[in-house]
């Protein structure tokens, strides 16, 4: 059996519910603490350009209270780089961002944007932050991530989660190949997007996979079962791989 896969819970959608009414509740920082108590290995938050869920003050408060690992997801912009350098999360995951998308729809085009990404990766690395690239599982993106000095990649599982049957299996094989390739390149491997209790098992069993970032489905489960049980059930689904 390979090493335990870490579960990072993305608390963005607690902030989505809060912001829908402009209240102070539910607080994503309280949610993060409950996730940690339930066994989460880290907390993920995505500060979007339009601040539609997590806002700047949440990131500061999360930094002050998260005791595990804080994974700060952001677009590769100078504004976000500077926030990351001030807040000092353990991990920054660079993601693509388009204002009109409902959620992060594709991976970052590291191969196509290497020149603009490299200085951001370098600045964050120099500050002692682990830098990860959220990418589609292709050789070109993995090689480019390595080339610009990223420490890790997060493989985009959105395709896998949308497909069914044979096509889903094929995408899983593509993810498997990417895990092997990333490992050969010396990159740490994470995965995420669209994962649920029901589809996480085969992803958690991929070789060299160290970490999963899971948000929407887990927070949706929490609406019905509570956050503690939602984290524990996800943990159990990961461990059942
Ligand atoms: N990983 C990354 C890079 C993401 O952008 C997101 C969504 O914010 C997630 C993981 C979590 O995806 P989901 O909310 O579908 O579990």
Tab-separated table of C-alpha atoms and ligand atoms in Angstrom:
chain	number	residue	atom	x	y	z
A	1	UNK	CA	0.000	0.000	0.000
A	2	UNK	CA	1.360	3.417	-0.928
A	3	UNK	CA	1.594	6.328	1.517
A	4	UNK	CA	-1.501	7.996	2.932
A	5	UNK	CA	-2.964	10.541	0.518
A	6	UNK	CA	-3.460	13.942	2.159
A	7	UNK	CA	-6.878	15.589	2.046
A	8	UNK	CA	-6.990	19.352	1.627
A	9	UNK	CA	-10.469	20.805	1.999
A	10	UNK	CA	-11.361	23.811	-0.122
A	11	UNK	CA	-13.584	26.108	1.972
A	12	UNK	CA	-14.493	28.565	-0.813
A	13	UNK	CA	-18.120	27.488	-0.916
A	14	UNK	CA	-18.694	28.270	2.733
A	15	UNK	CA	-17.853	31.834	1.713
A	16	UNK	CA	-20.207	31.510	-1.283
A	17	UNK	CA	-23.129	30.876	1.086
A	18	UNK	CA	-22.058	33.743	3.353
A	19	UNK	CA	-21.673	36.187	0.481
A	20	UNK	CA	-25.091	35.292	-0.952
A	21	UNK	CA	-26.627	37.300	1.930
A	22	UNK	CA	-23.799	39.637	2.898
A	23	UNK	CA	-23.745	38.238	6.433
A	24	UNK	CA	-20.778	37.293	8.613
A	25	UNK	CA	-21.906	33.657	8.724
A	26	UNK	CA	-21.106	30.950	7.799
A	27	UNK	CA	-17.455	31.763	8.345
A	28	UNK	CA	-14.950	29.842	6.178
A	29	UNK	CA	-12.376	30.231	8.943
A	30	UNK	CA	-14.606	28.399	11.415
A	31	UNK	CA	-15.217	25.790	8.717
A	32	UNK	CA	-11.471	25.363	8.251
A	33	UNK	CA	-10.983	24.748	11.967
A	34	UNK	CA	-13.764	22.136	11.990
A	35	UNK	CA	-12.219	20.434	8.935
A	36	UNK	CA	-8.867	20.259	10.692
A	37	UNK	CA	-10.501	18.806	13.800
A	38	UNK	CA	-12.189	16.193	11.598
A	39	UNK	CA	-8.834	15.142	10.157
A	40	UNK	CA	-8.195	17.318	7.101
A	41	UNK	CA	-4.493	17.602	6.333
A	42	UNK	CA	-4.765	21.075	4.889
A	43	UNK	CA	-7.070	23.918	3.921
A	44	UNK	CA	-7.361	25.316	0.418
A	45	UNK	CA	-8.814	28.663	-0.590
A	46	UNK	CA	-8.992	30.389	-3.956
A	47	UNK	CA	-8.875	34.169	-3.923
A	48	UNK	CA	-10.482	35.142	-7.207
A	49	UNK	CA	-9.935	38.381	-8.995
A	50	UNK	CA	-13.626	39.300	-8.442
A	51	UNK	CA	-13.595	38.074	-4.780
A	52	UNK	CA	-16.802	36.160	-5.424
A	53	UNK	CA	-16.297	33.824	-2.476
A	54	UNK	CA	-13.127	34.067	-0.392
A	55	UNK	CA	-12.103	37.690	0.267
A	56	UNK	CA	-8.731	39.128	1.283
A	57	UNK	CA	-9.585	39.273	4.981
A	58	UNK	CA	-10.505	35.554	4.918
A	59	UNK	CA	-7.061	34.703	3.627
A	60	UNK	CA	-5.389	36.702	6.393
A	61	UNK	CA	-7.599	35.096	9.041
A	62	UNK	CA	-7.043	31.621	7.575
A	63	UNK	CA	-3.294	32.179	7.739
A	64	UNK	CA	-3.589	33.137	11.381
A	65	UNK	CA	-5.659	30.096	12.311
A	66	UNK	CA	-4.813	27.171	10.022
A	67	UNK	CA	-2.584	24.750	11.901
A	68	UNK	CA	-2.039	22.239	9.111
A	69	UNK	CA	-1.143	23.437	5.601
A	70	UNK	CA	-2.637	26.465	3.889
A	71	UNK	CA	-2.891	26.077	0.125
A	72	UNK	CA	-3.511	29.463	-1.476
A	73	UNK	CA	-4.894	29.091	-5.000
A	74	UNK	CA	-4.644	32.102	-7.234
A	75	UNK	CA	-4.153	33.390	-10.737
A	76	UNK	CA	-0.580	34.053	-11.809
A	77	UNK	CA	-0.772	37.835	-11.479
A	78	UNK	CA	1.432	40.369	-9.751
A	79	UNK	CA	-1.434	41.280	-7.394
A	80	UNK	CA	-1.835	37.653	-6.256
A	81	UNK	CA	1.925	37.110	-6.035
A	82	UNK	CA	2.183	40.064	-3.664
A	83	UNK	CA	-0.698	38.843	-1.517
A	84	UNK	CA	0.933	35.407	-1.299
A	85	UNK	CA	4.249	36.956	-0.308
A	86	UNK	CA	2.520	38.900	2.471
A	87	UNK	CA	0.345	36.051	3.718
A	88	UNK	CA	2.991	33.297	3.420
A	89	UNK	CA	0.941	30.150	2.906
A	90	UNK	CA	2.917	26.917	2.880
A	91	UNK	CA	1.721	26.212	-0.643
A	92	UNK	CA	0.592	28.305	-3.607
A	93	UNK	CA	-1.258	26.659	-6.493
A	94	UNK	CA	-1.312	28.760	-9.636
A	95	UNK	CA	-4.554	28.381	-11.568
A	96	UNK	CA	-5.943	29.924	-14.749
A	97	UNK	CA	-8.765	32.377	-14.241
A	98	UNK	CA	-11.427	33.845	-16.430
A	99	UNK	CA	-13.986	36.126	-14.845
A	100	UNK	CA	-16.957	34.605	-16.660
A	101	UNK	CA	-16.274	30.971	-15.768
A	102	UNK	CA	-18.410	29.318	-13.097
A	103	UNK	CA	-15.400	27.492	-11.671
A	104	UNK	CA	-11.834	26.844	-12.855
A	105	UNK	CA	-12.540	25.214	-16.187
A	106	UNK	CA	-9.199	24.166	-17.603
A	107	UNK	CA	-5.616	23.738	-16.526
A	108	UNK	CA	-3.012	26.458	-16.615
A	109	UNK	CA	-1.178	26.668	-19.950
A	110	UNK	CA	2.294	26.502	-18.438
A	111	UNK	CA	3.860	25.516	-21.766
A	112	UNK	CA	2.332	28.530	-23.521
A	113	UNK	CA	2.965	31.047	-20.723
A	114	UNK	CA	6.315	29.866	-19.358
A	115	UNK	CA	7.990	33.253	-19.766
A	116	UNK	CA	5.427	35.132	-17.678
A	117	UNK	CA	4.989	32.358	-15.099
A	118	UNK	CA	8.673	31.718	-14.376
A	119	UNK	CA	9.353	34.968	-12.438
A	120	UNK	CA	6.254	34.464	-10.280
A	121	UNK	CA	7.296	30.894	-9.464
A	122	UNK	CA	10.785	32.127	-8.667
A	123	UNK	CA	9.614	34.923	-6.355
A	124	UNK	CA	7.356	32.566	-4.406
A	125	UNK	CA	10.031	29.848	-4.214
A	126	UNK	CA	12.576	32.333	-2.920
A	127	UNK	CA	10.170	33.118	-0.080
A	128	UNK	CA	10.163	29.416	0.866
A	129	UNK	CA	6.707	28.726	-0.530
A	130	UNK	CA	6.038	25.445	-2.337
A	131	UNK	CA	4.662	26.243	-5.782
A	132	UNK	CA	2.268	23.978	-7.637
A	133	UNK	CA	0.793	24.289	-11.136
A	134	UNK	CA	-2.811	23.259	-11.778
A	135	UNK	CA	-2.496	21.540	-15.151
A	136	UNK	CA	-4.150	19.131	-17.542
A	137	UNK	CA	-2.435	15.727	-17.497
A	138	UNK	CA	-0.232	16.219	-20.571
A	139	UNK	CA	3.511	15.735	-21.058
A	140	UNK	CA	3.933	19.266	-22.390
A	141	UNK	CA	2.421	20.892	-19.277
A	142	UNK	CA	4.379	18.681	-16.899
A	143	UNK	CA	7.699	19.287	-18.665
A	144	UNK	CA	7.055	23.043	-18.744
A	145	UNK	CA	6.144	23.041	-15.029
A	146	UNK	CA	9.444	21.371	-14.263
A	147	UNK	CA	11.311	23.721	-16.524
A	148	UNK	CA	10.056	26.892	-14.838
A	149	UNK	CA	10.962	25.557	-11.387
A	150	UNK	CA	7.612	24.460	-9.949
A	151	UNK	CA	7.883	21.973	-7.090
A	152	UNK	CA	4.568	20.268	-7.714
A	153	UNK	CA	1.643	19.866	-10.060
A	154	UNK	CA	-2.034	19.482	-9.313
A	155	UNK	CA	-3.584	17.361	-12.042
A	156	UNK	CA	-6.985	18.570	-13.228
A	157	UNK	CA	-9.532	15.807	-12.613
A	158	UNK	CA	-12.481	17.748	-14.049
A	159	UNK	CA	-12.559	15.719	-17.264
A	160	UNK	CA	-12.422	12.420	-15.373
A	161	UNK	CA	-15.339	13.523	-13.191
A	162	UNK	CA	-17.567	14.486	-16.103
A	163	UNK	CA	-17.069	11.345	-18.154
A	164	UNK	CA	-18.683	7.939	-17.750
A	165	UNK	CA	-17.838	4.351	-18.647
A	166	UNK	CA	-14.979	3.669	-21.018
A	167	UNK	CA	-14.171	7.339	-21.549
A	168	UNK	CA	-13.780	7.772	-17.795
A	169	UNK	CA	-11.404	4.806	-17.659
A	170	UNK	CA	-9.377	6.250	-20.526
A	171	UNK	CA	-9.065	9.567	-18.703
A	172	UNK	CA	-8.014	7.738	-15.551
A	173	UNK	CA	-5.238	6.071	-17.566
A	174	UNK	CA	-4.185	9.478	-18.846
A	175	UNK	CA	-4.002	10.690	-15.232
A	176	UNK	CA	-2.003	7.578	-14.308
A	177	UNK	CA	0.521	8.278	-17.066
A	178	UNK	CA	0.793	11.897	-15.914
A	179	UNK	CA	1.449	10.804	-12.315
A	180	UNK	CA	4.288	8.553	-13.508
A	181	UNK	CA	5.719	11.266	-15.731
A	182	UNK	CA	5.498	13.970	-13.062
A	183	UNK	CA	7.274	11.686	-10.608
A	184	UNK	CA	10.048	10.979	-13.138
A	185	UNK	CA	10.476	14.727	-13.541
A	186	UNK	CA	10.846	15.141	-9.786
A	187	UNK	CA	7.509	16.920	-9.328
A	188	UNK	CA	5.220	16.256	-6.374
A	189	UNK	CA	1.759	15.180	-7.505
A	190	UNK	CA	-1.630	16.386	-6.321
A	191	UNK	CA	-5.026	16.216	-8.016
A	192	UNK	CA	-8.374	17.886	-7.763
A	193	UNK	CA	-11.534	19.353	-9.227
A	194	UNK	CA	-14.964	17.763	-9.330
A	195	UNK	CA	-14.087	14.935	-6.938
A	196	UNK	CA	-16.823	13.379	-4.809
A	197	UNK	CA	-17.067	10.519	-2.300
A	198	UNK	CA	-18.200	8.362	-5.199
A	199	UNK	CA	-15.487	9.024	-7.766
A	200	UNK	CA	-12.447	9.773	-5.591
A	201	UNK	CA	-11.301	6.158	-5.003
A	202	UNK	CA	-9.593	5.438	-8.347
A	203	UNK	CA	-7.910	8.865	-8.291
A	204	UNK	CA	-6.648	8.350	-4.736
A	205	UNK	CA	-5.116	5.049	-5.881
A	206	UNK	CA	-3.018	6.640	-8.639
A	207	UNK	CA	0.733	6.100	-8.282
A	208	UNK	CA	2.794	8.843	-6.579
A	209	UNK	CA	-0.326	10.856	-5.758
A	210	UNK	CA	0.254	12.709	-2.478
A	211	UNK	CA	-2.607	15.127	-2.083
A	212	UNK	CA	-6.214	15.827	-3.081
A	213	UNK	CA	-7.966	19.200	-3.083
A	214	UNK	CA	-11.690	18.769	-2.633
A	215	UNK	CA	-14.298	21.475	-2.114
A	216	UNK	CA	-17.717	21.640	-3.692
A	217	UNK	CA	-18.940	18.065	-3.156
A	218	UNK	CA	-17.607	17.947	0.399
A	219	UNK	CA	-19.276	21.216	1.387
A	220	UNK	CA	-22.468	19.957	-0.309
A	221	UNK	CA	-22.302	16.796	1.840
A	222	UNK	CA	-21.801	19.006	4.890
A	223	UNK	CA	-25.153	20.703	4.221
A	224	UNK	CA	-26.836	17.347	4.788
A	225	UNK	CA	-24.541	15.556	7.239
A	226	UNK	CA	-22.443	18.253	8.902
A	227	UNK	CA	-18.857	19.176	8.185
A	228	UNK	CA	-17.297	16.702	10.589
A	229	UNK	CA	-18.996	13.743	8.959
A	230	UNK	CA	-18.417	15.087	5.447
A	231	UNK	CA	-14.650	15.240	6.059
A	232	UNK	CA	-14.561	11.830	7.725
A	233	UNK	CA	-16.613	10.226	4.934
A	234	UNK	CA	-14.312	11.719	2.288
A	235	UNK	CA	-11.312	10.484	4.245
A	236	UNK	CA	-12.850	7.000	4.353
A	237	UNK	CA	-13.549	7.070	0.598
A	238	UNK	CA	-9.910	8.028	-0.045
A	239	UNK	CA	-8.588	5.314	2.255
A	240	UNK	CA	-10.862	2.684	0.686
A	241	UNK	CA	-8.958	3.020	-2.612
B	1	LIG	N1	-8.222	22.396	-7.258
B	1	LIG	C1	-8.250	23.574	-7.921
B	1	LIG	C2	-6.993	24.070	-8.528
B	1	LIG	C3	-9.431	24.323	-8.016
B	1	LIG	O1	-9.443	25.488	-8.678
B	1	LIG	C4	-10.591	23.835	-7.384
B	1	LIG	C5	-11.852	24.650	-7.418
B	1	LIG	O2	-11.643	25.857	-6.762
B	1	LIG	C6	-10.497	22.626	-6.674
B	1	LIG	C7	-9.318	21.917	-6.662
B	1	LIG	C8	-11.669	22.051	-5.943
B	1	LIG	O3	-12.624	21.655	-6.865
B	1	LIG	P1	-14.061	21.201	-6.350
B	1	LIG	O4	-14.655	22.377	-5.659
B	1	LIG	O5	-14.759	20.812	-7.605
B	1	LIG	O6	-13.840	20.043	-5.420
